[in-house]
XYZ file of C-alpha atoms in Angstrom:
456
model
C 53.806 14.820 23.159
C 52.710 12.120 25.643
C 54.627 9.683 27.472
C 54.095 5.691 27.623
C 50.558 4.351 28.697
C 52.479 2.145 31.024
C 54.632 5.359 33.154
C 52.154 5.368 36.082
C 51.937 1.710 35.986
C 56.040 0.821 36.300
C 56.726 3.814 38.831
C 53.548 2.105 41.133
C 55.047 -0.756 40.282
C 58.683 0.439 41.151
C 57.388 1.487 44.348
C 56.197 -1.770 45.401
C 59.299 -3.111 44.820
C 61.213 -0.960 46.956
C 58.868 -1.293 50.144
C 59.420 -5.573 49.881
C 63.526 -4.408 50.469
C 64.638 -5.047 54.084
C 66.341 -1.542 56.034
C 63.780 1.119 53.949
C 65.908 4.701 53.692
C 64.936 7.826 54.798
C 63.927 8.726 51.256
C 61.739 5.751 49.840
C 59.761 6.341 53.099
C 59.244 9.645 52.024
C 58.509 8.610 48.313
C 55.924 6.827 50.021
C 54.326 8.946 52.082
C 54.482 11.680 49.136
C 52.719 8.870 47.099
C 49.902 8.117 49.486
C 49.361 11.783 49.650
C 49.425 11.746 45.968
C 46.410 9.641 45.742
C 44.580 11.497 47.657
C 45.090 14.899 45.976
C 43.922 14.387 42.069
C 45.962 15.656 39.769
C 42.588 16.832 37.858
C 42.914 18.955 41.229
C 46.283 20.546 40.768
C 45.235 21.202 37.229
C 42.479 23.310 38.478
C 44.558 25.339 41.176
C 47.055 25.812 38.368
C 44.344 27.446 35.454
C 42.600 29.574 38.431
C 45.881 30.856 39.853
C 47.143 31.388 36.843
C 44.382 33.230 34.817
C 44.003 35.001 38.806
C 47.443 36.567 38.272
C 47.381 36.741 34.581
C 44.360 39.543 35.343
C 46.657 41.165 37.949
C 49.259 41.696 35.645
C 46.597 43.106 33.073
C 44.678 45.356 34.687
C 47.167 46.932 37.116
C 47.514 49.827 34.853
C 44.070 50.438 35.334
C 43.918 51.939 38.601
C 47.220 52.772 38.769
C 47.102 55.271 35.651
C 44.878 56.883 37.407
C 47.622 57.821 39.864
C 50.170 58.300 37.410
C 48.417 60.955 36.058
C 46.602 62.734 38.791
C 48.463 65.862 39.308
C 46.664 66.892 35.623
C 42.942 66.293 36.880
C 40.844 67.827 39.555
C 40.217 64.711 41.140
C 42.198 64.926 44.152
C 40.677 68.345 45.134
C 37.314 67.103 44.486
C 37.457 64.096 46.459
C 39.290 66.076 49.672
C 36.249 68.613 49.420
C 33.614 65.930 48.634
C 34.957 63.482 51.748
C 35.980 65.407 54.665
C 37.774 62.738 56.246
C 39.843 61.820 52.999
C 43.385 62.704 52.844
C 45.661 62.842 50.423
C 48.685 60.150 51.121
C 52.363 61.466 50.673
C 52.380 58.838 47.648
C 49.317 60.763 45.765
C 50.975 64.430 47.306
C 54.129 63.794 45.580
C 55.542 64.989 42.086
C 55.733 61.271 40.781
C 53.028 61.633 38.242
C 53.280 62.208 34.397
C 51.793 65.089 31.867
C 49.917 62.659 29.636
C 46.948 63.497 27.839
C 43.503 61.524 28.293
C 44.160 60.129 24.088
C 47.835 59.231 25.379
C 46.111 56.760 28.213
C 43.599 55.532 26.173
C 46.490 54.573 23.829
C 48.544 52.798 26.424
C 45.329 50.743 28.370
C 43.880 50.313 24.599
C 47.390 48.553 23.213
C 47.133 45.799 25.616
C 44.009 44.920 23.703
C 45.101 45.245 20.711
C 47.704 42.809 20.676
C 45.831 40.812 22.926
C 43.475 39.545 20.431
C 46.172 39.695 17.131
C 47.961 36.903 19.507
C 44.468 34.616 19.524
C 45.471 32.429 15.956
C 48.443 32.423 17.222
C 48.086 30.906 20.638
C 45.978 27.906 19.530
C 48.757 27.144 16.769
C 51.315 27.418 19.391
C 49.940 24.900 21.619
C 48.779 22.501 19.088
C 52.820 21.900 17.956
C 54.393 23.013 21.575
C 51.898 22.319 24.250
C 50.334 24.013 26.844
C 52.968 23.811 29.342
C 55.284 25.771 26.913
C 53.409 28.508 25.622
C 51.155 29.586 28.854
C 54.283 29.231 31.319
C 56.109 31.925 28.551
C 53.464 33.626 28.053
C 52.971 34.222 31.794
C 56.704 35.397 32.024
C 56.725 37.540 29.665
C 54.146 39.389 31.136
C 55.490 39.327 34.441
C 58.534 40.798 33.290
C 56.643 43.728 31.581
C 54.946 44.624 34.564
C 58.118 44.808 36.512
C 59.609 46.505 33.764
C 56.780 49.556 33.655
C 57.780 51.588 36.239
C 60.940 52.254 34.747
C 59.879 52.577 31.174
C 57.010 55.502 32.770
C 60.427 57.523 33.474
C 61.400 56.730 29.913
C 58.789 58.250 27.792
C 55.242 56.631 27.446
C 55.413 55.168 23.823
C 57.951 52.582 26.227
C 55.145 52.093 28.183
C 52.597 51.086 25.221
C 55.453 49.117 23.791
C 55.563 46.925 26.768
C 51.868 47.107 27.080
C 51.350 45.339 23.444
C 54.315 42.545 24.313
C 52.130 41.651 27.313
C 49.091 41.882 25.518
C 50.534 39.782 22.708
C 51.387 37.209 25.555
C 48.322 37.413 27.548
C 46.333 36.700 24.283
C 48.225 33.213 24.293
C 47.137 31.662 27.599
C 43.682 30.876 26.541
C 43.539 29.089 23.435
C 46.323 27.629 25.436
C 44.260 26.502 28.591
C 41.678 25.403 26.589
C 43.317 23.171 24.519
C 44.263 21.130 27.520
C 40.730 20.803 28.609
C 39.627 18.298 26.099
C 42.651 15.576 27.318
C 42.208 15.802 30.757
C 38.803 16.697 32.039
C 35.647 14.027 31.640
C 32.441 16.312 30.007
C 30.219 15.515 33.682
C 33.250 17.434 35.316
C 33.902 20.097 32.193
C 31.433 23.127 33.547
C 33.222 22.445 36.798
C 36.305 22.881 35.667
C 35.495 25.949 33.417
C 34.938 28.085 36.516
C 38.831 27.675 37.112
C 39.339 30.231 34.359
C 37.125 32.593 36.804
C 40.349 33.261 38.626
C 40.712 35.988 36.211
C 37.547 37.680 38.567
C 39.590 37.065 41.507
C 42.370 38.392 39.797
C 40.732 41.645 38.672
C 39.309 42.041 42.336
C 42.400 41.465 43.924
C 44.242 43.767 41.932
C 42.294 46.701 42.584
C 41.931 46.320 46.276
C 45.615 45.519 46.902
C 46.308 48.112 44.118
C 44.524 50.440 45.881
C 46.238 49.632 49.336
C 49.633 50.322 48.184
C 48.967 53.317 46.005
C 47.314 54.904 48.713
C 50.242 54.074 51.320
C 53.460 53.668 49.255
C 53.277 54.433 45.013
C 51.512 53.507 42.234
C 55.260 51.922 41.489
C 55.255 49.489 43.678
C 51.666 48.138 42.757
C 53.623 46.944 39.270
C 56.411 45.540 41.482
C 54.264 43.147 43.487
C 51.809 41.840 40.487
C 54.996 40.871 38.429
C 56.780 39.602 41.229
C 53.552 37.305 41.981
C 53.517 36.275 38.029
C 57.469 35.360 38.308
C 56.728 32.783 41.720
C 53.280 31.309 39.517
C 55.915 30.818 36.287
C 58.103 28.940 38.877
C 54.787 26.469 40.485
C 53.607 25.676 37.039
C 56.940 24.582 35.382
C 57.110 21.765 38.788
C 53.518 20.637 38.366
C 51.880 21.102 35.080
C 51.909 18.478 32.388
C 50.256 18.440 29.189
C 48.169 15.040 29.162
C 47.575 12.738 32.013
C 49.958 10.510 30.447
C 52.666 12.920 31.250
C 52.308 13.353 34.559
C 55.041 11.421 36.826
C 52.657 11.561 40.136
C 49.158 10.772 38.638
C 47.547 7.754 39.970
C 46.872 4.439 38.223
C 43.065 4.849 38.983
C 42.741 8.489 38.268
C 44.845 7.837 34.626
C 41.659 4.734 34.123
C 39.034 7.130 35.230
C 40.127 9.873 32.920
C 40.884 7.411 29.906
C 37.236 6.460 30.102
C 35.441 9.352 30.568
C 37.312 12.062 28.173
C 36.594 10.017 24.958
C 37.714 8.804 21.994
C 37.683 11.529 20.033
C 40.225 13.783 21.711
C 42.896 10.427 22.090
C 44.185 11.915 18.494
C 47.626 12.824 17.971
C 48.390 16.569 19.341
C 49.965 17.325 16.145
C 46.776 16.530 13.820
C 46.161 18.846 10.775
C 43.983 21.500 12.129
C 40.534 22.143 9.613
C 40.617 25.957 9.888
C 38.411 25.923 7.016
C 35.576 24.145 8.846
C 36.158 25.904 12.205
C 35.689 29.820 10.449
C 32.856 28.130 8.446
C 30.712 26.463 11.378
C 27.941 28.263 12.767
C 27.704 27.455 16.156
C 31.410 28.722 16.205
C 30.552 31.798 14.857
C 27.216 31.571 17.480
C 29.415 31.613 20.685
C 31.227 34.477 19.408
C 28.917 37.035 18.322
C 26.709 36.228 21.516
C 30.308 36.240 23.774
C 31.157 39.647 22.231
C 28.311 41.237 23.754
C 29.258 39.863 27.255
C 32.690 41.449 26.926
C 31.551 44.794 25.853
C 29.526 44.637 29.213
C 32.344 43.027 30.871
C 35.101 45.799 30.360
C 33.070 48.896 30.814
C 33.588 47.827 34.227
C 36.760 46.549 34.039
C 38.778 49.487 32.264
C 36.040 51.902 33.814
C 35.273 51.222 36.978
C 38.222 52.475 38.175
C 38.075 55.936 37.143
C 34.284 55.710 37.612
C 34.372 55.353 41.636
C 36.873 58.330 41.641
C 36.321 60.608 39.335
C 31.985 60.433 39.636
C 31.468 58.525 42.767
C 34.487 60.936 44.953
C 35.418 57.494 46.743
C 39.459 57.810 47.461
C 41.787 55.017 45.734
C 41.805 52.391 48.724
C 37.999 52.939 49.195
C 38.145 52.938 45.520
C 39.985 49.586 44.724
C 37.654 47.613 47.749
C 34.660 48.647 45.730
C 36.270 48.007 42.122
C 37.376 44.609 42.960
C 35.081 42.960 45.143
C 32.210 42.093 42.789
C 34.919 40.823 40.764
C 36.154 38.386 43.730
C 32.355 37.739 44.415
C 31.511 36.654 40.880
C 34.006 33.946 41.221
C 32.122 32.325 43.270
C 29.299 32.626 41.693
C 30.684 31.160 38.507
C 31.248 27.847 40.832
C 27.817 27.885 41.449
C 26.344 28.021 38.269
C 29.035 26.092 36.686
C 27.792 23.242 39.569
C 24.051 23.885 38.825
C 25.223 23.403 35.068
C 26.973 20.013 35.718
C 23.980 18.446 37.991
C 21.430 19.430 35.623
C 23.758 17.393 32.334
C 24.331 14.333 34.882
C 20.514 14.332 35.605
C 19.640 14.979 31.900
C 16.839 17.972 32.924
C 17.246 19.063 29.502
C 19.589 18.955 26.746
C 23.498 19.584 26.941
C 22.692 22.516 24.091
C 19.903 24.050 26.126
C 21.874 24.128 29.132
C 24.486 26.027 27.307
C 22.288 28.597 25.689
C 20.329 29.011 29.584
C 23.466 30.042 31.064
C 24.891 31.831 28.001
C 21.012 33.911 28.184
C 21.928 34.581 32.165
C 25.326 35.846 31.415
C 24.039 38.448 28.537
C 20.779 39.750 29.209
C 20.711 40.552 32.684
C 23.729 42.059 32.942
C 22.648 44.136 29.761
C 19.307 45.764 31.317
C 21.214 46.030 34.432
C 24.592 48.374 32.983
C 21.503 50.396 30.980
C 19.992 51.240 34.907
C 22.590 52.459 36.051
C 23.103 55.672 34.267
C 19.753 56.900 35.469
C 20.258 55.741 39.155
C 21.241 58.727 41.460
C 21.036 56.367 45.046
C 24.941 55.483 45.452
C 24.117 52.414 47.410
C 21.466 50.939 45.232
C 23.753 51.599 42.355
C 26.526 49.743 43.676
C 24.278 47.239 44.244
C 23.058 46.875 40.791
C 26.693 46.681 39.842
C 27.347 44.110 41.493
C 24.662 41.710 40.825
C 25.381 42.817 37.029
C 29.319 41.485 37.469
C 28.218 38.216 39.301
C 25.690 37.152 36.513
C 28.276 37.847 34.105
C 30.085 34.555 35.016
C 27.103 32.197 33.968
C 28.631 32.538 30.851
C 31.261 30.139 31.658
C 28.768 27.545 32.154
C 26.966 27.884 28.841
C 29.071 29.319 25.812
C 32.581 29.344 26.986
C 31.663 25.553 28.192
C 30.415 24.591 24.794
C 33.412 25.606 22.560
C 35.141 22.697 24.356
C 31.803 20.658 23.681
C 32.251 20.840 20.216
C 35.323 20.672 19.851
C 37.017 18.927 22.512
C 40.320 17.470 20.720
C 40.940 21.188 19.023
C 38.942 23.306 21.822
C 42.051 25.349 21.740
C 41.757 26.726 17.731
C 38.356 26.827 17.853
C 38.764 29.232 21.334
C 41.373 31.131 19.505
C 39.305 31.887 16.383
C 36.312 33.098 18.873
C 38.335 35.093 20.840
C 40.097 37.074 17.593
C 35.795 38.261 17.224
C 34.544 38.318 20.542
C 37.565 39.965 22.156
C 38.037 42.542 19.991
C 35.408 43.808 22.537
C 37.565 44.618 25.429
C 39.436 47.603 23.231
C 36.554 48.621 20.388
C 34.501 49.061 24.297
C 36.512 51.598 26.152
C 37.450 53.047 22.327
C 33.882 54.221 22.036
C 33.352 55.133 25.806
C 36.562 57.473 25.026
C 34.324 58.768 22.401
C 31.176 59.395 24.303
C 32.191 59.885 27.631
C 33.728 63.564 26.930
C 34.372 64.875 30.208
C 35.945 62.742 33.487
C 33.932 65.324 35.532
C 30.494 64.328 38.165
C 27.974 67.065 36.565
C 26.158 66.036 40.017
């Protein structure tokens, strides 16, 4: 899977060459000049704006049906009259006025936001095999594809009938459920561990990604159609498909740009351990048989049965109990989301200093963080049900979503701490348990939550 350890030597060395040559071109200037500004962005760097970008639209594409379902549908529920007599100022947009809504049932879009899910975490196994023999160039570019071309394809399979819609809902979810164990098992091979928590709040683009999508989600519903809100996440997953396949790389090696000091500094800093072929024999025996394994993913399950009450939720939530109108609506859904990204980058930062200055151990540092991710959020979702003020509700949930992200500094951090060369399988097999979350959560809210109404 990798190149020769002497690539970034000969094309430095290539490059010398060529600038000794009397009348320099027009283009081995520029090869020059692209060079020196080669060396001064890492490609550590571009690997970083590729996983946060990437998991940022990945989200879009996921959770676009979220808010949007709620437009699909609102002709059957009294939610437009109640917010117009709730809000005096809110009116209803020709897009929400019209007739382009759909007669499904409440089971019918629990069914079609639930099959996502689903499929999601079947893919898990999956995903970490698929990298481990194709790489994670292959699978999380496809992956991302295929999921931008089911969001560009929903629209038109609505008109269909909606078992077309849950169709293409599980072939995204199958590929969404790939990117992960993908992501992660690139980790190990190109990021040092005093940089690792660092890096690990790139997959917070996801937040940003959930945030964005429901206040640009809520823009264009509210001005044009809930159609065009699938239109402009899967065109933004088709342009991302097109960056990654010009700059991503599987190892360092690989990479045709990457500096001869940055290749040394990574060489000695990643370890020995994770220099093993890419194709080893994976131990799945000792990986569903290891208890700190099976420690990150009970603990990580309850953080994602927090997590998507307010992801699936939150939506329907701020409209149907709160009365706040879909662009008011998607501002409030998404910005704790957009928030708790940066949040993540400060705790992940906290987490780093704190291992490079040894304040305690690497595994206490991981459970701290994993402890801020679970339990405060946790009393905090409890609160809310018995809070009545609006504004100290929202800020509650708020504070709940940012703490959330600690997590990626403690137990997301520490499957690629104990597994760095196969951080990938062991992600996969945690995710298959601790992701099974994000569907078994809004099953039993479906269950207990038995009427969309405010009783206020």
């Amino acid at each position: 899977m990798s190149n020769s350890n002497n690539s970034a030597k000969s094309r430095s060395t290539d490059l010398k060459y060529f600038v000794t040559q009397e009348g320099f071109s027009e283009e081995i200037e520029q090869s020059n000049l692209f060079h020196k500004f080669n060396a001064k962005v890492p490609a550590r760097f571009v690997l970083y704006f590729l996983s946060c970008s990437g998991f940022l639209v990945s989200f879009m594409m996921r959770n676009d049906i979220n808010i949007a379902l709620v437009a699909m549908t609102a002709k059957n529920s009294t939610q437009l009259t109640d917010i117009s007599q709730t809000n005096e100022n809110a009116t209803l947009s020709p897009a929400l006025a019209s007739a382009d809504t759909f007669d499904w049932s409440p089971t019918v879009k629990s069914v079609i936001t639930g099959s996502f899910f689903v499929c999601y975490v079947l893919s898990q196994v999956v995903g970490g095999v698929a990298a481990q023999h194709f790489g994670t160039k292959r699978v999380f570019g496809w992956s991302q594809f295929a999921t931008a071309f089911g969001s560009l394809c929903i629209p038109f399979a609505a008109d269909l009938h909606y078992t077309v819609v849950i169709i293409i809902r599980c072939i995204q979810g199958f590929a969404s459920g790939l990117t992960w164990p993908a992501m992660y098992a690139v980790v190990g091979y190109w990021i040092p561990l005093s940089e690792r928590s660092r890096f690990m709040s790139s997959f917070q683009g996801f937040s940003i990604g959930i945030g964005l999508t429901y206040v640009i989600c809520g823009f264009i519903i509210d001005n044009f159609s809930w159609r065009y809100a699938f239109f402009t996440t899967g065109s933004l997953g088709m342009l991302w498909c097109f960056l990654w396949y010009m700059l991503a790389y599987n190892t360092p090696h690989e990479h045709p740009r990457i500096t001869e000091e940055e290749l040394e500094y990574i060489e000695m800093n990643i370890g020995v351990e994770v220099k093993e072929p890419v194709g080893m024999k994976v131990p799945w025996k000792c990986i569903f048989t290891s208890l700190p394994v099976w420690a990150i993913s009970i603990t990580t399950f309850g953080r994602i049965w927090i997590h998507y009450v307010f992801i699936v939720y939150g939506p329907s939530f701020m409209t149907n109990i709160l009365k706040f109108p879909f662009q008011a609506n998607g501002f409030l859904s998404g910005m704790p989301f957009i928030c708790s990204y940066l949040s993540s980058v400060v705790f992940c930062c906290i987490a780093d200093k704190m291992v490079l200055k040894e304040v305690m151990s690497l595994t206490n540092i991981r459970k701290l963080f994993t402890a801020f991710s679970q339990i405060i959020p946790g009393i905090l979702i409890f609160s809310i049900g018995y809070i009545n003020n609006i504004v100290v509700l929202l800020i509650i949930w708020f504070i709940a979503v940012t703490y959330i992200t600690a997590s990626y500094a403690g137990a997301m951090a520490n499957i690629v701490d104990i597994a760095p060369n196969l951080a990938g399988q062991v992600l996969a097999f945690c995710q298959t348990i601790h992701m099974s979350a994000s569907f078994l959560s809004p099953l039993a809210g479906g269950f207990i939550v038995t009427s969309e109404v405010s009783l206020i």
